[in-house]
Amino acid sequence: MAPTILIAGATGNTGRRLTEILPGLLKASNGLSAHRIIALTRSLTSPAAQELAKLPGVEVIEKNWVEITSDWLRDQQVVRAFIASHNEPNQFAEESTFYSAALGAGVEYVVRISTTAANVRPDFKAYYPRTHWAIENLLSQPEFAALKWTSLQPNVFGSFWLASSAELIKEYRKTGKQSALRLLAAKDAPVGIIDSAEVGVFAAHLLAQSDPTIHNKAKYVLNGPADITGKQVVELVEQYIGTKVDEVIYQDTSFIDMMYEAKFAPLGQSKNVILSIKHAMETGWEGKCSVSTTSAEVLQLAAPKRTPADMLKELLDLE
Protein backbone atom coordinates (compact mmCIF):
# COMPACT_ATOMS: atom_id res chain seq x y z
CA MET A 1 0.00 0.00 0.00
CA ALA A 2 1.26 3.48 -0.89
CA PRO A 3 1.79 6.27 1.66
CA THR A 4 -1.53 8.02 2.18
CA ILE A 5 -2.88 11.53 2.68
CA LEU A 6 -6.10 11.57 4.72
CA ILE A 7 -8.78 14.22 4.23
CA ALA A 8 -11.26 14.33 7.11
CA GLY A 9 -14.44 16.09 6.04
CA ALA A 10 -13.80 15.78 2.33
CA THR A 11 -17.34 16.83 1.38
CA GLY A 12 -17.29 19.89 3.65
CA ASN A 13 -16.89 23.55 2.82
CA THR A 14 -13.07 23.43 2.72
CA GLY A 15 -12.41 19.73 2.19
CA ARG A 16 -14.22 19.35 -1.11
CA ARG A 17 -12.08 21.80 -3.08
CA LEU A 18 -8.96 20.46 -1.38
CA THR A 19 -9.84 16.94 -2.51
CA GLU A 20 -10.52 18.11 -6.06
CA ILE A 21 -7.15 19.76 -6.64
CA LEU A 22 -4.79 17.71 -4.46
CA PRO A 23 -4.41 14.81 -6.96
CA GLY A 24 -3.10 17.20 -9.60
CA LEU A 25 -0.69 18.83 -7.18
CA LEU A 26 0.65 15.45 -6.06
CA LYS A 27 1.08 14.31 -9.65
CA ALA A 28 3.27 17.34 -10.33
CA SER A 29 5.26 16.83 -7.13
CA ASN A 30 8.78 15.46 -7.13
CA GLY A 31 8.37 13.29 -4.05
CA LEU A 32 4.64 12.68 -3.53
CA SER A 33 3.37 11.50 -6.91
CA ALA A 34 2.93 7.92 -5.65
CA HIS A 35 0.88 8.93 -2.59
CA ARG A 36 -2.77 7.94 -2.52
CA ILE A 37 -5.61 10.02 -1.08
CA ILE A 38 -8.34 8.85 1.29
CA ALA A 39 -11.36 11.14 1.49
CA LEU A 40 -13.63 10.58 4.48
CA THR A 41 -17.37 11.12 4.30
CA ARG A 42 -20.32 10.41 6.56
CA SER A 43 -22.34 9.07 3.62
CA LEU A 44 -21.07 7.35 0.49
CA THR A 45 -24.44 7.95 -1.15
CA SER A 46 -24.32 11.75 -0.92
CA PRO A 47 -23.95 13.54 -4.28
CA ALA A 48 -20.74 15.22 -3.13
CA ALA A 49 -19.15 11.93 -2.10
CA GLN A 50 -20.13 10.29 -5.37
CA GLU A 51 -18.55 13.12 -7.34
CA LEU A 52 -15.32 12.88 -5.35
CA ALA A 53 -15.20 9.12 -5.93
CA LYS A 54 -14.81 9.82 -9.66
CA LEU A 55 -11.52 11.64 -9.10
CA PRO A 56 -8.40 9.68 -10.08
CA GLY A 57 -6.27 8.71 -7.13
CA VAL A 58 -9.00 9.38 -4.55
CA GLU A 59 -10.58 6.62 -2.46
CA VAL A 60 -13.73 7.74 -0.66
CA ILE A 61 -14.41 5.95 2.65
CA GLU A 62 -17.45 6.25 4.90
CA LYS A 63 -16.05 6.89 8.37
CA ASN A 64 -16.45 9.39 11.18
CA TRP A 65 -13.06 10.97 11.85
CA VAL A 66 -13.69 11.16 15.60
CA GLU A 67 -13.55 7.34 15.73
CA ILE A 68 -10.13 7.08 14.06
CA THR A 69 -7.49 5.14 16.01
CA SER A 70 -3.74 4.73 15.71
CA ASP A 71 -4.26 1.19 14.42
CA TRP A 72 -6.53 2.41 11.63
CA LEU A 73 -4.06 5.12 10.62
CA ARG A 74 -1.21 2.59 10.54
CA ASP A 75 -3.27 0.10 8.54
CA GLN A 76 -4.02 2.81 5.96
CA GLN A 77 -0.39 4.02 5.98
CA VAL A 78 -1.47 7.61 6.61
CA VAL A 79 1.50 9.98 6.64
CA ARG A 80 -0.30 13.32 6.19
CA ALA A 81 -3.77 14.53 7.10
CA PHE A 82 -6.20 17.41 6.84
CA ILE A 83 -8.84 18.06 9.48
CA ALA A 84 -11.62 20.61 9.72
CA SER A 85 -13.20 19.87 13.07
CA HIS A 86 -16.63 20.89 14.31
CA ASN A 87 -16.63 23.69 16.91
CA GLU A 88 -19.08 22.24 19.42
CA PRO A 89 -18.29 22.12 23.15
CA ASN A 90 -16.64 18.67 22.91
CA GLN A 91 -14.25 19.78 20.16
CA PHE A 92 -11.12 19.66 22.29
CA ALA A 93 -11.76 16.13 23.48
CA GLU A 94 -12.42 14.78 19.99
CA GLU A 95 -9.83 16.73 18.03
CA SER A 96 -7.04 16.15 20.55
CA THR A 97 -7.87 12.43 20.53
CA PHE A 98 -7.28 12.45 16.77
CA TYR A 99 -3.85 14.06 17.23
CA SER A 100 -2.95 11.59 19.94
CA ALA A 101 -3.82 8.78 17.54
CA ALA A 102 -1.87 10.45 14.73
CA LEU A 103 1.18 10.83 16.94
CA GLY A 104 0.99 7.19 17.96
CA ALA A 105 0.68 6.08 14.34
CA GLY A 106 3.68 8.06 13.14
CA VAL A 107 1.71 10.54 11.00
CA GLU A 108 4.22 13.12 9.81
CA TYR A 109 2.18 16.25 9.05
CA VAL A 110 -1.29 17.64 9.73
CA VAL A 111 -3.04 20.72 8.33
CA ARG A 112 -5.95 21.86 10.48
CA ILE A 113 -8.60 24.59 10.25
CA SER A 114 -8.66 27.03 13.15
CA THR A 115 -10.76 30.20 13.41
CA THR A 116 -10.51 34.00 13.32
CA ALA A 117 -6.90 34.81 14.15
CA ALA A 118 -7.63 37.75 16.47
CA ASN A 119 -9.88 35.49 18.57
CA VAL A 120 -7.44 32.63 19.17
CA ARG A 121 -6.25 33.46 22.66
CA PRO A 122 -6.79 32.03 26.15
CA ASP A 123 -8.95 34.89 27.46
CA PHE A 124 -11.37 35.25 24.55
CA LYS A 125 -15.00 35.45 25.62
CA ALA A 126 -16.40 33.00 23.05
CA TYR A 127 -15.64 29.40 23.98
CA TYR A 128 -14.53 27.83 20.71
CA PRO A 129 -11.59 30.18 19.91
CA ARG A 130 -10.22 29.21 23.34
CA THR A 131 -10.51 25.60 22.20
CA HIS A 132 -8.43 26.35 19.10
CA TRP A 133 -5.88 28.14 21.27
CA ALA A 134 -5.70 25.10 23.55
CA ILE A 135 -5.27 22.69 20.62
CA GLU A 136 -2.51 24.79 19.05
CA ASN A 137 -0.74 24.90 22.39
CA LEU A 138 -1.13 21.16 22.87
CA LEU A 139 0.47 20.54 19.47
CA SER A 140 3.30 22.95 20.38
CA GLN A 141 4.40 20.85 23.35
CA PRO A 142 7.63 18.79 23.22
CA GLU A 143 5.61 15.57 23.47
CA PHE A 144 4.16 16.29 20.00
CA ALA A 145 7.47 17.26 18.36
CA ALA A 146 7.32 14.31 15.95
CA LEU A 147 4.02 15.54 14.47
CA LYS A 148 4.47 18.55 12.20
CA TRP A 149 1.41 20.78 11.87
CA THR A 150 0.06 23.97 10.37
CA SER A 151 -3.02 25.81 11.63
CA LEU A 152 -5.09 27.87 9.20
CA GLN A 153 -6.91 30.85 10.67
CA PRO A 154 -9.47 32.15 8.14
CA ASN A 155 -11.09 35.29 9.49
CA VAL A 156 -14.64 34.86 8.16
CA PHE A 157 -16.18 32.56 5.54
CA GLY A 158 -18.10 34.50 2.91
CA SER A 159 -20.99 32.02 2.86
CA PHE A 160 -21.55 32.72 6.56
CA TRP A 161 -21.19 36.51 6.29
CA LEU A 162 -23.44 36.84 3.24
CA ALA A 163 -26.10 34.18 3.85
CA SER A 164 -28.78 36.59 5.06
CA SER A 165 -28.15 38.87 2.07
CA ALA A 166 -28.67 36.02 -0.35
CA GLU A 167 -31.89 35.05 1.43
CA LEU A 168 -33.30 38.57 1.20
CA ILE A 169 -32.53 38.74 -2.52
CA LYS A 170 -34.21 35.38 -3.11
CA GLU A 171 -37.23 36.45 -1.08
CA TYR A 172 -37.57 39.71 -3.01
CA ARG A 173 -37.29 37.95 -6.35
CA LYS A 174 -40.12 35.61 -5.41
CA THR A 175 -42.49 37.93 -3.56
CA GLY A 176 -41.45 41.51 -4.25
CA LYS A 177 -41.33 42.01 -0.48
CA GLN A 178 -38.50 42.50 1.99
CA SER A 179 -37.86 41.33 5.50
CA ALA A 180 -35.29 43.18 7.58
CA LEU A 181 -31.75 42.57 6.36
CA ARG A 182 -29.95 41.15 9.39
CA LEU A 183 -26.18 41.39 9.01
CA LEU A 184 -23.40 40.06 11.18
CA ALA A 185 -21.27 42.88 9.81
CA ALA A 186 -20.83 46.27 11.41
CA LYS A 187 -21.77 49.19 9.18
CA ASP A 188 -18.29 50.62 8.63
CA ALA A 189 -15.75 47.98 9.74
CA PRO A 190 -13.84 46.34 6.85
CA VAL A 191 -13.63 42.53 6.94
CA GLY A 192 -11.68 40.38 4.47
CA ILE A 193 -14.21 37.58 4.07
CA ILE A 194 -12.88 34.52 2.24
CA ASP A 195 -14.43 31.79 0.13
CA SER A 196 -14.09 28.54 2.10
CA ALA A 197 -13.07 26.71 -1.08
CA GLU A 198 -9.99 28.92 -1.34
CA VAL A 199 -8.99 27.90 2.17
CA GLY A 200 -9.12 24.33 0.83
CA VAL A 201 -6.91 25.33 -2.09
CA PHE A 202 -4.26 26.71 0.26
CA ALA A 203 -4.46 23.59 2.44
CA ALA A 204 -3.92 21.42 -0.64
CA HIS A 205 -0.77 23.34 -1.53
CA LEU A 206 0.57 22.77 1.98
CA LEU A 207 -0.16 19.04 1.87
CA ALA A 208 1.58 18.80 -1.50
CA GLN A 209 4.83 20.30 -0.23
CA SER A 210 7.72 17.87 -0.64
CA ASP A 211 9.03 19.00 2.73
CA PRO A 212 6.55 20.83 4.98
CA THR A 213 9.14 21.59 7.68
CA ILE A 214 9.16 25.30 6.87
CA HIS A 215 5.42 25.37 7.69
CA ASN A 216 5.71 23.42 10.95
CA LYS A 217 3.94 25.15 13.86
CA ALA A 218 2.86 27.97 11.56
CA LYS A 219 -0.44 29.78 12.04
CA TYR A 220 -1.50 31.39 8.80
CA VAL A 221 -4.16 34.09 8.58
CA LEU A 222 -6.38 33.85 5.51
CA ASN A 223 -8.61 36.53 3.97
CA GLY A 224 -10.10 37.11 0.56
CA PRO A 225 -8.59 39.70 -1.84
CA ALA A 226 -10.87 42.57 -0.82
CA ASP A 227 -12.42 44.00 2.33
CA ILE A 228 -16.13 44.65 2.63
CA THR A 229 -18.09 46.67 5.18
CA GLY A 230 -21.68 46.17 6.23
CA LYS A 231 -22.67 49.25 4.25
CA GLN A 232 -21.06 47.78 1.15
CA VAL A 233 -22.95 44.51 1.67
CA VAL A 234 -26.18 46.52 1.63
CA GLU A 235 -25.09 48.19 -1.60
CA LEU A 236 -24.51 44.78 -3.21
CA VAL A 237 -27.97 43.65 -2.18
CA GLU A 238 -29.53 46.82 -3.59
CA GLN A 239 -27.82 46.20 -6.93
CA TYR A 240 -29.57 42.83 -7.13
CA ILE A 241 -33.04 43.94 -6.04
CA GLY A 242 -32.99 47.26 -7.89
CA THR A 243 -34.26 49.27 -4.95
CA LYS A 244 -33.28 50.42 -1.48
CA VAL A 245 -33.18 47.93 1.39
CA ASP A 246 -36.04 48.94 3.69
CA GLU A 247 -34.46 48.00 7.03
CA VAL A 248 -30.94 46.97 8.00
CA ILE A 249 -29.93 45.53 11.36
CA TYR A 250 -26.16 45.55 11.73
CA GLN A 251 -24.18 43.42 14.20
CA ASP A 252 -27.10 41.02 14.50
CA THR A 253 -26.46 37.84 16.49
CA SER A 254 -30.04 36.82 17.18
CA PHE A 255 -29.58 33.62 15.17
CA ILE A 256 -27.37 32.29 17.96
CA ASP A 257 -30.29 32.36 20.39
CA MET A 258 -32.37 30.43 17.86
CA MET A 259 -29.53 27.97 17.27
CA TYR A 260 -29.26 27.31 21.00
CA GLU A 261 -32.97 26.63 21.38
CA ALA A 262 -33.21 24.41 18.31
CA LYS A 263 -29.96 22.45 18.54
CA PHE A 264 -28.24 22.68 21.90
CA ALA A 265 -30.99 23.10 24.51
CA PRO A 266 -32.51 19.67 23.71
CA LEU A 267 -29.06 18.15 24.32
CA GLY A 268 -28.69 19.84 27.71
CA GLN A 269 -25.76 21.99 26.61
CA SER A 270 -24.88 25.04 28.69
CA LYS A 271 -26.73 28.14 27.48
CA ASN A 272 -23.97 30.31 28.89
CA VAL A 273 -21.37 28.48 26.81
CA ILE A 274 -23.31 28.49 23.54
CA LEU A 275 -24.39 32.13 23.77
CA SER A 276 -20.76 33.14 24.26
CA ILE A 277 -20.48 32.65 20.47
CA LYS A 278 -21.99 36.13 20.15
CA HIS A 279 -18.61 37.58 21.12
CA ALA A 280 -16.88 35.93 18.15
CA MET A 281 -17.82 38.76 15.78
CA GLU A 282 -16.52 41.56 17.99
CA THR A 283 -12.99 41.59 16.57
CA GLY A 284 -14.47 42.00 13.10
CA TRP A 285 -16.57 44.90 14.28
CA GLU A 286 -13.41 46.44 15.74
CA GLY A 287 -11.63 46.33 12.37
CA LYS A 288 -9.18 43.58 13.32
CA CYS A 289 -10.09 41.20 10.46
CA SER A 290 -9.17 43.15 7.34
CA VAL A 291 -7.14 41.87 4.39
CA SER A 292 -4.12 43.62 5.86
CA THR A 293 -3.81 40.71 8.31
CA THR A 294 -3.30 38.06 5.58
CA SER A 295 -0.12 36.02 6.04
CA ALA A 296 2.55 36.50 3.36
CA GLU A 297 2.81 32.73 2.86
CA VAL A 298 -0.84 32.59 1.79
CA LEU A 299 -0.22 35.15 -0.94
CA GLN A 300 2.92 33.30 -2.09
CA LEU A 301 1.45 29.77 -2.27
CA ALA A 302 -2.18 30.26 -3.29
CA ALA A 303 -3.48 33.81 -3.10
CA PRO A 304 -7.30 33.91 -2.79
CA LYS A 305 -9.00 35.52 -5.78
CA ARG A 306 -12.74 35.48 -5.13
CA THR A 307 -14.26 38.81 -4.14
CA PRO A 308 -17.30 39.36 -1.91
CA ALA A 309 -19.35 40.02 -5.07
CA ASP A 310 -18.23 36.66 -6.48
CA MET A 311 -19.24 34.88 -3.27
CA LEU A 312 -22.69 36.47 -3.17
CA LYS A 313 -23.28 35.58 -6.83
CA GLU A 314 -22.42 31.95 -6.12
CA LEU A 315 -24.84 31.82 -3.19
CA LEU A 316 -27.58 33.06 -5.49
CA ASP A 317 -26.70 30.68 -8.32
CA LEU A 318 -26.97 27.72 -5.95
CA GLU A 319 -30.73 28.16 -5.56
Coordinates of C-alpha atoms in Angstrom, one line a residue:
M1 CA 0.0 0.0 0.0
A2 CA 1.3 3.5 -0.9
P3 CA 1.8 6.3 1.7
T4 CA -1.5 8.0 2.2
I5 CA -2.9 11.5 2.7
L6 CA -6.1 11.6 4.7
I7 CA -8.8 14.2 4.2
A8 CA -11.3 14.3 7.1
G9 CA -14.4 16.1 6.0
A10 CA -13.8 15.8 2.3
T11 CA -17.3 16.8 1.4
G12 CA -17.3 19.9 3.7
N13 CA -16.9 23.6 2.8
T14 CA -13.1 23.4 2.7
G15 CA -12.4 19.7 2.2
R16 CA -14.2 19.3 -1.1
R17 CA -12.1 21.8 -3.1
L18 CA -9.0 20.5 -1.4
T19 CA -9.8 16.9 -2.5
E20 CA -10.5 18.1 -6.1
I21 CA -7.2 19.8 -6.6
L22 CA -4.8 17.7 -4.5
P23 CA -4.4 14.8 -7.0
G24 CA -3.1 17.2 -9.6
L25 CA -0.7 18.8 -7.2
L26 CA 0.7 15.4 -6.1
K27 CA 1.1 14.3 -9.6
A28 CA 3.3 17.3 -10.3
S29 CA 5.3 16.8 -7.1
N30 CA 8.8 15.5 -7.1
G31 CA 8.4 13.3 -4.0
L32 CA 4.6 12.7 -3.5
S33 CA 3.4 11.5 -6.9
A34 CA 2.9 7.9 -5.6
H35 CA 0.9 8.9 -2.6
R36 CA -2.8 7.9 -2.5
I37 CA -5.6 10.0 -1.1
I38 CA -8.3 8.8 1.3
A39 CA -11.4 11.1 1.5
L40 CA -13.6 10.6 4.5
T41 CA -17.4 11.1 4.3
R42 CA -20.3 10.4 6.6
S43 CA -22.3 9.1 3.6
L44 CA -21.1 7.3 0.5
T45 CA -24.4 8.0 -1.2
S46 CA -24.3 11.7 -0.9
P47 CA -24.0 13.5 -4.3
A48 CA -20.7 15.2 -3.1
A49 CA -19.2 11.9 -2.1
Q50 CA -20.1 10.3 -5.4
E51 CA -18.5 13.1 -7.3
L52 CA -15.3 12.9 -5.4
A53 CA -15.2 9.1 -5.9
K54 CA -14.8 9.8 -9.7
L55 CA -11.5 11.6 -9.1
P56 CA -8.4 9.7 -10.1
G57 CA -6.3 8.7 -7.1
V58 CA -9.0 9.4 -4.5
E59 CA -10.6 6.6 -2.5
V60 CA -13.7 7.7 -0.7
I61 CA -14.4 5.9 2.7
E62 CA -17.5 6.2 4.9
K63 CA -16.0 6.9 8.4
N64 CA -16.5 9.4 11.2
W65 CA -13.1 11.0 11.9
V66 CA -13.7 11.2 15.6
E67 CA -13.5 7.3 15.7
I68 CA -10.1 7.1 14.1
T69 CA -7.5 5.1 16.0
S70 CA -3.7 4.7 15.7
D71 CA -4.3 1.2 14.4
W72 CA -6.5 2.4 11.6
L73 CA -4.1 5.1 10.6
R74 CA -1.2 2.6 10.5
D75 CA -3.3 0.1 8.5
Q76 CA -4.0 2.8 6.0
Q77 CA -0.4 4.0 6.0
V78 CA -1.5 7.6 6.6
V79 CA 1.5 10.0 6.6
R80 CA -0.3 13.3 6.2
A81 CA -3.8 14.5 7.1
F82 CA -6.2 17.4 6.8
I83 CA -8.8 18.1 9.5
A84 CA -11.6 20.6 9.7
S85 CA -13.2 19.9 13.1
H86 CA -16.6 20.9 14.3
N87 CA -16.6 23.7 16.9
E88 CA -19.1 22.2 19.4
P89 CA -18.3 22.1 23.2
N90 CA -16.6 18.7 22.9
Q91 CA -14.3 19.8 20.2
F92 CA -11.1 19.7 22.3
A93 CA -11.8 16.1 23.5
E94 CA -12.4 14.8 20.0
E95 CA -9.8 16.7 18.0
S96 CA -7.0 16.2 20.5
T97 CA -7.9 12.4 20.5
F98 CA -7.3 12.5 16.8
Y99 CA -3.9 14.1 17.2
S100 CA -3.0 11.6 19.9
A101 CA -3.8 8.8 17.5
A102 CA -1.9 10.5 14.7
L103 CA 1.2 10.8 16.9
G104 CA 1.0 7.2 18.0
A105 CA 0.7 6.1 14.3
G106 CA 3.7 8.1 13.1
V107 CA 1.7 10.5 11.0
E108 CA 4.2 13.1 9.8
Y109 CA 2.2 16.3 9.0
V110 CA -1.3 17.6 9.7
V111 CA -3.0 20.7 8.3
R112 CA -5.9 21.9 10.5
I113 CA -8.6 24.6 10.2
S114 CA -8.7 27.0 13.1
T115 CA -10.8 30.2 13.4
T116 CA -10.5 34.0 13.3
A117 CA -6.9 34.8 14.1
A118 CA -7.6 37.7 16.5
N119 CA -9.9 35.5 18.6
V120 CA -7.4 32.6 19.2
R121 CA -6.3 33.5 22.7
P122 CA -6.8 32.0 26.2
D123 CA -9.0 34.9 27.5
F124 CA -11.4 35.3 24.5
K125 CA -15.0 35.5 25.6
A126 CA -16.4 33.0 23.0
Y127 CA -15.6 29.4 24.0
Y128 CA -14.5 27.8 20.7
P129 CA -11.6 30.2 19.9
R130 CA -10.2 29.2 23.3
T131 CA -10.5 25.6 22.2
H132 CA -8.4 26.4 19.1
W133 CA -5.9 28.1 21.3
A134 CA -5.7 25.1 23.5
I135 CA -5.3 22.7 20.6
E136 CA -2.5 24.8 19.0
N137 CA -0.7 24.9 22.4
L138 CA -1.1 21.2 22.9
L139 CA 0.5 20.5 19.5
S140 CA 3.3 22.9 20.4
Q141 CA 4.4 20.8 23.4
P142 CA 7.6 18.8 23.2
E143 CA 5.6 15.6 23.5
F144 CA 4.2 16.3 20.0
A145 CA 7.5 17.3 18.4
A146 CA 7.3 14.3 15.9
L147 CA 4.0 15.5 14.5
K148 CA 4.5 18.6 12.2
W149 CA 1.4 20.8 11.9
T150 CA 0.1 24.0 10.4
S151 CA -3.0 25.8 11.6
L152 CA -5.1 27.9 9.2
Q153 CA -6.9 30.9 10.7
P154 CA -9.5 32.2 8.1
N155 CA -11.1 35.3 9.5
V156 CA -14.6 34.9 8.2
F157 CA -16.2 32.6 5.5
G158 CA -18.1 34.5 2.9
S159 CA -21.0 32.0 2.9
F160 CA -21.5 32.7 6.6
W161 CA -21.2 36.5 6.3
L162 CA -23.4 36.8 3.2
A163 CA -26.1 34.2 3.9
S164 CA -28.8 36.6 5.1
S165 CA -28.2 38.9 2.1
A166 CA -28.7 36.0 -0.4
E167 CA -31.9 35.0 1.4
L168 CA -33.3 38.6 1.2
I169 CA -32.5 38.7 -2.5
K170 CA -34.2 35.4 -3.1
E171 CA -37.2 36.5 -1.1
Y172 CA -37.6 39.7 -3.0
R173 CA -37.3 37.9 -6.3
K174 CA -40.1 35.6 -5.4
T175 CA -42.5 37.9 -3.6
G176 CA -41.5 41.5 -4.2
K177 CA -41.3 42.0 -0.5
Q178 CA -38.5 42.5 2.0
S179 CA -37.9 41.3 5.5
A180 CA -35.3 43.2 7.6
L181 CA -31.7 42.6 6.4
R182 CA -29.9 41.2 9.4
L183 CA -26.2 41.4 9.0
L184 CA -23.4 40.1 11.2
A185 CA -21.3 42.9 9.8
A186 CA -20.8 46.3 11.4
K187 CA -21.8 49.2 9.2
D188 CA -18.3 50.6 8.6
A189 CA -15.7 48.0 9.7
P190 CA -13.8 46.3 6.8
V191 CA -13.6 42.5 6.9
G192 CA -11.7 40.4 4.5
I193 CA -14.2 37.6 4.1
I194 CA -12.9 34.5 2.2
D195 CA -14.4 31.8 0.1
S196 CA -14.1 28.5 2.1
A197 CA -13.1 26.7 -1.1
E198 CA -10.0 28.9 -1.3
V199 CA -9.0 27.9 2.2
G200 CA -9.1 24.3 0.8
V201 CA -6.9 25.3 -2.1
F202 CA -4.3 26.7 0.3
A203 CA -4.5 23.6 2.4
A204 CA -3.9 21.4 -0.6
H205 CA -0.8 23.3 -1.5
L206 CA 0.6 22.8 2.0
L207 CA -0.2 19.0 1.9
A208 CA 1.6 18.8 -1.5
Q209 CA 4.8 20.3 -0.2
S210 CA 7.7 17.9 -0.6
D211 CA 9.0 19.0 2.7
P212 CA 6.6 20.8 5.0
T213 CA 9.1 21.6 7.7
I214 CA 9.2 25.3 6.9
H215 CA 5.4 25.4 7.7
N216 CA 5.7 23.4 10.9
K217 CA 3.9 25.1 13.9
A218 CA 2.9 28.0 11.6
K219 CA -0.4 29.8 12.0
Y220 CA -1.5 31.4 8.8
V221 CA -4.2 34.1 8.6
L222 CA -6.4 33.8 5.5
N223 CA -8.6 36.5 4.0
G224 CA -10.1 37.1 0.6
P225 CA -8.6 39.7 -1.8
A226 CA -10.9 42.6 -0.8
D227 CA -12.4 44.0 2.3
I228 CA -16.1 44.7 2.6
T229 CA -18.1 46.7 5.2
G230 CA -21.7 46.2 6.2
K231 CA -22.7 49.3 4.3
Q232 CA -21.1 47.8 1.1
V233 CA -22.9 44.5 1.7
V234 CA -26.2 46.5 1.6
E235 CA -25.1 48.2 -1.6
L236 CA -24.5 44.8 -3.2
V237 CA -28.0 43.7 -2.2
E238 CA -29.5 46.8 -3.6
Q239 CA -27.8 46.2 -6.9
Y240 CA -29.6 42.8 -7.1
I241 CA -33.0 43.9 -6.0
G242 CA -33.0 47.3 -7.9
T243 CA -34.3 49.3 -4.9
K244 CA -33.3 50.4 -1.5
V245 CA -33.2 47.9 1.4
D246 CA -36.0 48.9 3.7
E247 CA -34.5 48.0 7.0
V248 CA -30.9 47.0 8.0
I249 CA -29.9 45.5 11.4
Y250 CA -26.2 45.6 11.7
Q251 CA -24.2 43.4 14.2
D252 CA -27.1 41.0 14.5
T253 CA -26.5 37.8 16.5
S254 CA -30.0 36.8 17.2
F255 CA -29.6 33.6 15.2
I256 CA -27.4 32.3 18.0
D257 CA -30.3 32.4 20.4
M258 CA -32.4 30.4 17.9
M259 CA -29.5 28.0 17.3
Y260 CA -29.3 27.3 21.0
E261 CA -33.0 26.6 21.4
A262 CA -33.2 24.4 18.3
K263 CA -30.0 22.5 18.5
F264 CA -28.2 22.7 21.9
A265 CA -31.0 23.1 24.5
P266 CA -32.5 19.7 23.7
L267 CA -29.1 18.2 24.3
G268 CA -28.7 19.8 27.7
Q269 CA -25.8 22.0 26.6
S270 CA -24.9 25.0 28.7
K271 CA -26.7 28.1 27.5
N272 CA -24.0 30.3 28.9
V273 CA -21.4 28.5 26.8
I274 CA -23.3 28.5 23.5
L275 CA -24.4 32.1 23.8
S276 CA -20.8 33.1 24.3
I277 CA -20.5 32.6 20.5
K278 CA -22.0 36.1 20.2
H279 CA -18.6 37.6 21.1
A280 CA -16.9 35.9 18.1
M281 CA -17.8 38.8 15.8
E282 CA -16.5 41.6 18.0
T283 CA -13.0 41.6 16.6
G284 CA -14.5 42.0 13.1
W285 CA -16.6 44.9 14.3
E286 CA -13.4 46.4 15.7
G287 CA -11.6 46.3 12.4
K288 CA -9.2 43.6 13.3
C289 CA -10.1 41.2 10.5
S290 CA -9.2 43.2 7.3
V291 CA -7.1 41.9 4.4
S292 CA -4.1 43.6 5.9
T293 CA -3.8 40.7 8.3
T294 CA -3.3 38.1 5.6
S295 CA -0.1 36.0 6.0
A296 CA 2.5 36.5 3.4
E297 CA 2.8 32.7 2.9
V298 CA -0.8 32.6 1.8
L299 CA -0.2 35.2 -0.9
Q300 CA 2.9 33.3 -2.1
L301 CA 1.5 29.8 -2.3
A302 CA -2.2 30.3 -3.3
A303 CA -3.5 33.8 -3.1
P304 CA -7.3 33.9 -2.8
K305 CA -9.0 35.5 -5.8
R306 CA -12.7 35.5 -5.1
T307 CA -14.3 38.8 -4.1
P308 CA -17.3 39.4 -1.9
A309 CA -19.3 40.0 -5.1
D310 CA -18.2 36.7 -6.5
M311 CA -19.2 34.9 -3.3
L312 CA -22.7 36.5 -3.2
K313 CA -23.3 35.6 -6.8
E314 CA -22.4 32.0 -6.1
L315 CA -24.8 31.8 -3.2
L316 CA -27.6 33.1 -5.5
D317 CA -26.7 30.7 -8.3
L318 CA -27.0 27.7 -6.0
E319 CA -30.7 28.2 -5.6

